[in-house]
Amino acid sequence: MARFLVTGGAGYVGSHLVLTLLERGDEVVVFDNLRTGHRSAVSPGARFVKGDLADPVALEAVLADGRWDGLFHFAALSLVGESMREPMRYLSENAGNGFALIQAAVRHEVPRFVLSSTANIFGSADTPTLAETAVIEPASAYGESKRMIERALLWADRVHGLRSACLRYFNAAGADPRGRLGEDHRPETHLIPLAIDAALGRIPELTIFGDDYDTPDGTCIRDYVHVCDLADAHIRVLDRLDHASVSYNLGNGAGHSVRQVLESVAASLGRDVPARIGPRRAGDPPRLVACSDLIKAEAGWAPRFADLREIVDHAAAWRLEHPYGYG
Ligand code: UFG
C-alpha cells in the first residue's frame, strides 16, 4: 500500500483520481480549500484536510504528517476565459502555490510529483494533432501559469532530484460510469455540462463562442477525454518516475467541434440543445487535439472510454441523477 497526498482532491479530476487510488488500496490524504471543490466529492476512505496552499503553516503541517510515496497536484484556478480577465491573479496564485508546494515537497523528500497540466500550454497547431514536441506557446494566462509550474519542476528535478510527471489534459469530460462522482463547477462554464443543462431546460440556451473560426463548421475543435481515463493515466505514470521525469499529452486524438458536441448531447438525451451564436471567447485556440502515442508506448495508457457519445452519456447520467450536483 502506498501513501499519497492529493491537492485539489475535492475537485472534478482530483476526486476521480482519489477514488481510483482508494480502489487500488492506497492511503490518500486530500488537501483542498473547498473554494471550488466539494467535501462530498471526497470518497469516504480518504482523509480530508481543509487547507489552502497559500497558507505556509497549513501546507507544512500536512506534508510533515508522515512519509509520502508521491503527490498529485490539482488545486488551481482552471478557467481559460476567467484567466483572460484576471491574468495576474492566475499567474500569481497558480504559479505561486505551485512553487510553494514544490519547495515543500523537496523539503519533505516526497519522491514523485504529478502535475495536473493542460493542453492550453499549446497555442494552436500546424499539425493535425499535438505531440509533446509541439511548440509551447500558452494561449491564455491559465496555460501560462501551468507552464510556469512545469518549468519549476524541471529545475526541482535538476537540482533536487524531484521526479515529476506533467500531464497535459486536453478537455476532461464525463463522469464515473457507476455514477458515484461527476462534474459540478459553480458557476458551470464547461461545454458538455452546460449543453446538458440547456437540453434539460435548466438554462434557457447555450451560447456558442464564435462560429467564424477556420474549422470545418466554424466552431472550435477540442479533444474530449474521459475523466476516469485521466485518473488511470496518473497511476500509470508513477512507475515511469522511477526512471526519469516525464511530460505527456492526454487525449483521444479525435477532434470534435462545439456543434458536434451539441449533436452528441442532443442524441444522448433525445432532446435538442437550444443554442445561439455569440462572440469568440478570449484565450480559445481554434483547435486542440492530442497525440498521446508517447504515454501509450511508455506507460501503457489505454483509454477505456474514447468515444465521445459514451463520455457524454456518463456526464448526462450523473447530471440527471444529481440535478443540484453535490448539493
Ligand atoms: N464553449 C462554448 N460555449 C460555452 C462553453 C464553451 O462555445 O458555453 C466552447 C469553448 O469556446 C471551447 C469549447 O466549447 O471551444 C470547450 O470549452 P470548455 O469551457 O468546456 O473548455 P476549455 O477548452 O475552455 O478548457 C478546458 C479546461 C481547461 C483546460 C482546457 C484544455 O477547462 O482547464 O480544457 O483544452 F486547459
CSV table of N, CA and C and ligand atoms in Angstrom, one decimal, residues 77-81 117-121 140 142-143 169-172 183 185 189-194 206-210 213 219-224 258 280-281 283-286 288, ligand 1:
chain,number,residue,atom,x,y,z
A,77,LEU,N,-6.7,27.5,-9.9
A,77,LEU,CA,-7.8,28.1,-10.7
A,77,LEU,C,-7.6,27.5,-12.1
A,78,SER,N,-8.8,27.2,-12.8
A,78,SER,CA,-8.6,26.4,-14.0
A,78,SER,C,-9.5,26.9,-15.2
A,79,LEU,N,-9.9,28.1,-15.2
A,79,LEU,CA,-10.8,28.6,-16.3
A,79,LEU,C,-10.1,29.5,-17.3
A,80,VAL,N,-10.1,29.0,-18.5
A,80,VAL,CA,-9.4,29.7,-19.6
A,80,VAL,C,-9.9,31.1,-19.7
A,81,GLY,N,-11.3,31.2,-19.8
A,81,GLY,CA,-11.9,32.6,-20.1
A,81,GLY,C,-11.6,33.5,-18.9
A,117,SER,N,-1.5,19.3,-15.6
A,117,SER,CA,-1.2,20.4,-16.5
A,117,SER,C,-2.3,20.5,-17.6
A,118,THR,N,-2.0,21.2,-18.7
A,118,THR,CA,-3.1,21.5,-19.6
A,118,THR,C,-2.7,21.6,-21.0
A,119,ALA,N,-3.6,21.2,-22.0
A,119,ALA,CA,-3.3,21.4,-23.4
A,119,ALA,C,-3.2,22.9,-23.7
A,120,ASN,N,-3.7,23.8,-22.8
A,120,ASN,CA,-3.7,25.2,-23.1
A,120,ASN,C,-2.3,25.8,-23.1
A,121,ILE,N,-1.3,25.0,-22.8
A,121,ILE,CA,0.1,25.5,-22.9
A,121,ILE,C,0.5,25.5,-24.4
A,140,SER,N,-3.4,31.3,-23.1
A,140,SER,CA,-4.1,32.0,-22.1
A,140,SER,C,-3.2,32.2,-20.8
A,142,TYR,N,-4.0,31.2,-18.0
A,142,TYR,CA,-4.1,29.9,-17.3
A,142,TYR,C,-3.1,29.0,-17.8
A,143,GLY,N,-3.0,28.8,-19.1
A,143,GLY,CA,-2.0,27.9,-19.7
A,143,GLY,C,-0.6,28.4,-19.3
A,169,TYR,N,-3.7,17.7,-19.9
A,169,TYR,CA,-5.0,17.2,-20.2
A,169,TYR,C,-5.5,18.0,-21.4
A,170,PHE,N,-6.2,17.3,-22.3
A,170,PHE,CA,-7.0,18.1,-23.3
A,170,PHE,C,-8.3,18.3,-22.6
A,171,ASN,N,-9.5,18.1,-23.1
A,171,ASN,CA,-10.7,18.5,-22.4
A,171,ASN,C,-11.3,17.4,-21.5
A,172,ALA,N,-11.1,17.5,-20.2
A,172,ALA,CA,-11.6,16.5,-19.3
A,172,ALA,C,-13.1,16.5,-19.3
A,183,GLU,N,-19.3,16.0,-12.6
A,183,GLU,CA,-18.7,17.3,-12.8
A,183,GLU,C,-19.7,18.3,-12.2
A,185,HIS,N,-19.1,22.3,-11.4
A,185,HIS,CA,-18.4,23.6,-11.2
A,185,HIS,C,-19.5,24.7,-10.9
A,189,THR,N,-19.1,26.5,-16.5
A,189,THR,CA,-18.7,27.2,-17.7
A,189,THR,C,-18.3,26.2,-18.8
A,190,HIS,N,-18.3,24.9,-18.5
A,190,HIS,CA,-17.8,23.9,-19.4
A,190,HIS,C,-18.9,23.5,-20.4
A,191,LEU,N,-18.4,23.2,-21.6
A,191,LEU,CA,-19.4,23.0,-22.7
A,191,LEU,C,-20.4,21.8,-22.4
A,192,ILE,N,-19.9,20.6,-22.1
A,192,ILE,CA,-20.8,19.5,-22.0
A,192,ILE,C,-21.8,19.6,-20.9
A,193,PRO,N,-21.4,20.0,-19.7
A,193,PRO,CA,-22.5,20.1,-18.7
A,193,PRO,C,-23.5,21.3,-19.0
A,194,LEU,N,-23.0,22.3,-19.6
A,194,LEU,CA,-23.9,23.4,-20.0
A,194,LEU,C,-24.9,23.0,-21.1
A,206,LEU,N,-27.7,27.7,-24.7
A,206,LEU,CA,-26.2,27.7,-24.7
A,206,LEU,C,-25.7,28.7,-25.7
A,207,THR,N,-24.6,29.5,-25.3
A,207,THR,CA,-24.0,30.4,-26.3
A,207,THR,C,-22.8,29.7,-26.9
A,208,ILE,N,-22.8,29.6,-28.2
A,208,ILE,CA,-21.6,29.1,-28.9
A,208,ILE,C,-20.6,30.2,-29.1
A,209,PHE,N,-19.4,30.1,-28.5
A,209,PHE,CA,-18.5,31.2,-28.5
A,209,PHE,C,-17.7,31.2,-29.9
A,210,GLY,N,-18.4,31.8,-30.8
A,210,GLY,CA,-17.8,32.0,-32.1
A,210,GLY,C,-18.0,30.9,-33.1
A,213,TYR,N,-14.4,30.5,-36.8
A,213,TYR,CA,-13.0,30.0,-36.8
A,213,TYR,C,-12.7,29.3,-38.1
A,219,THR,N,-16.8,26.3,-35.7
A,219,THR,CA,-16.7,26.4,-34.2
A,219,THR,C,-15.4,25.6,-33.7
A,220,CYS,N,-15.0,25.9,-32.5
A,220,CYS,CA,-13.7,25.4,-32.0
A,220,CYS,C,-13.7,23.9,-31.9
A,221,ILE,N,-12.6,23.3,-32.1
A,221,ILE,CA,-12.4,21.8,-32.0
A,221,ILE,C,-11.6,21.5,-30.8
A,222,ARG,N,-12.1,20.5,-30.0
A,222,ARG,CA,-11.4,20.0,-28.8
A,222,ARG,C,-11.4,18.5,-28.8
A,223,ASP,N,-10.5,18.0,-28.0
A,223,ASP,CA,-10.3,16.6,-27.8
A,223,ASP,C,-10.8,16.2,-26.4
A,224,TYR,N,-12.0,15.6,-26.3
A,224,TYR,CA,-12.6,15.3,-25.0
A,224,TYR,C,-12.1,14.0,-24.5
A,258,VAL,N,-17.6,22.3,-31.4
A,258,VAL,CA,-18.7,22.6,-30.5
A,258,VAL,C,-20.0,22.1,-31.0
A,280,ARG,N,-16.5,35.3,-30.0
A,280,ARG,CA,-15.4,34.4,-29.5
A,280,ARG,C,-15.1,34.7,-28.1
A,281,ARG,N,-14.6,33.7,-27.4
A,281,ARG,CA,-14.1,33.9,-26.0
A,281,ARG,C,-12.6,34.0,-26.1
A,283,GLY,N,-8.7,33.7,-25.5
A,283,GLY,CA,-7.9,32.6,-24.9
A,283,GLY,C,-8.2,31.2,-25.5
A,284,ASP,N,-9.2,31.2,-26.4
A,284,ASP,CA,-9.6,29.9,-27.1
A,284,ASP,C,-8.9,29.6,-28.4
A,285,PRO,N,-8.0,28.7,-28.4
A,285,PRO,CA,-7.3,28.3,-29.7
A,285,PRO,C,-8.4,27.6,-30.5
A,286,PRO,N,-8.3,27.7,-31.9
A,286,PRO,CA,-9.4,27.1,-32.7
A,286,PRO,C,-9.4,25.6,-32.6
A,288,LEU,N,-7.5,22.1,-30.6
A,288,LEU,CA,-6.6,21.4,-29.7
A,288,LEU,C,-6.9,19.9,-29.7
B,1,UFG,N1,-17.8,26.7,-25.4
B,1,UFG,C1,-18.9,27.4,-25.9
B,1,UFG,N2,-19.9,27.8,-25.1
B,1,UFG,C2,-19.9,27.6,-23.8
B,1,UFG,C3,-18.8,26.9,-23.2
B,1,UFG,C4,-17.8,26.5,-24.0
B,1,UFG,O1,-19.0,27.6,-27.1
B,1,UFG,O2,-20.8,28.0,-23.1
B,1,UFG,C5,-16.7,26.3,-26.2
B,1,UFG,C6,-15.4,27.0,-25.9
B,1,UFG,O3,-15.2,28.2,-26.6
B,1,UFG,C7,-14.4,25.9,-26.3
B,1,UFG,C8,-15.1,24.6,-26.1
B,1,UFG,O4,-16.5,24.9,-26.0
B,1,UFG,O5,-14.1,26.0,-27.7
B,1,UFG,C9,-14.8,23.9,-24.8
B,1,UFG,O6,-14.9,24.9,-23.8
B,1,UFG,P1,-14.8,24.5,-22.2
B,1,UFG,O7,-15.0,25.8,-21.4
B,1,UFG,O8,-15.6,23.3,-21.9
B,1,UFG,O9,-13.3,24.0,-22.0
B,1,UFG,P2,-11.9,24.8,-22.4
B,1,UFG,O10,-11.4,24.2,-23.7
B,1,UFG,O11,-12.1,26.2,-22.3
B,1,UFG,O12,-11.0,24.4,-21.2
B,1,UFG,C10,-10.9,23.1,-20.7
B,1,UFG,C11,-10.5,23.2,-19.2
B,1,UFG,C12,-9.1,23.9,-19.1
B,1,UFG,C13,-8.1,23.2,-20.0
B,1,UFG,C14,-8.6,23.0,-21.4
B,1,UFG,C15,-7.6,22.2,-22.3
B,1,UFG,O13,-11.5,24.0,-18.5
B,1,UFG,O14,-8.7,23.8,-17.8
B,1,UFG,O15,-9.9,22.4,-21.4
B,1,UFG,O16,-8.1,22.2,-23.6
B,1,UFG,F1,-7.0,23.9,-20.0
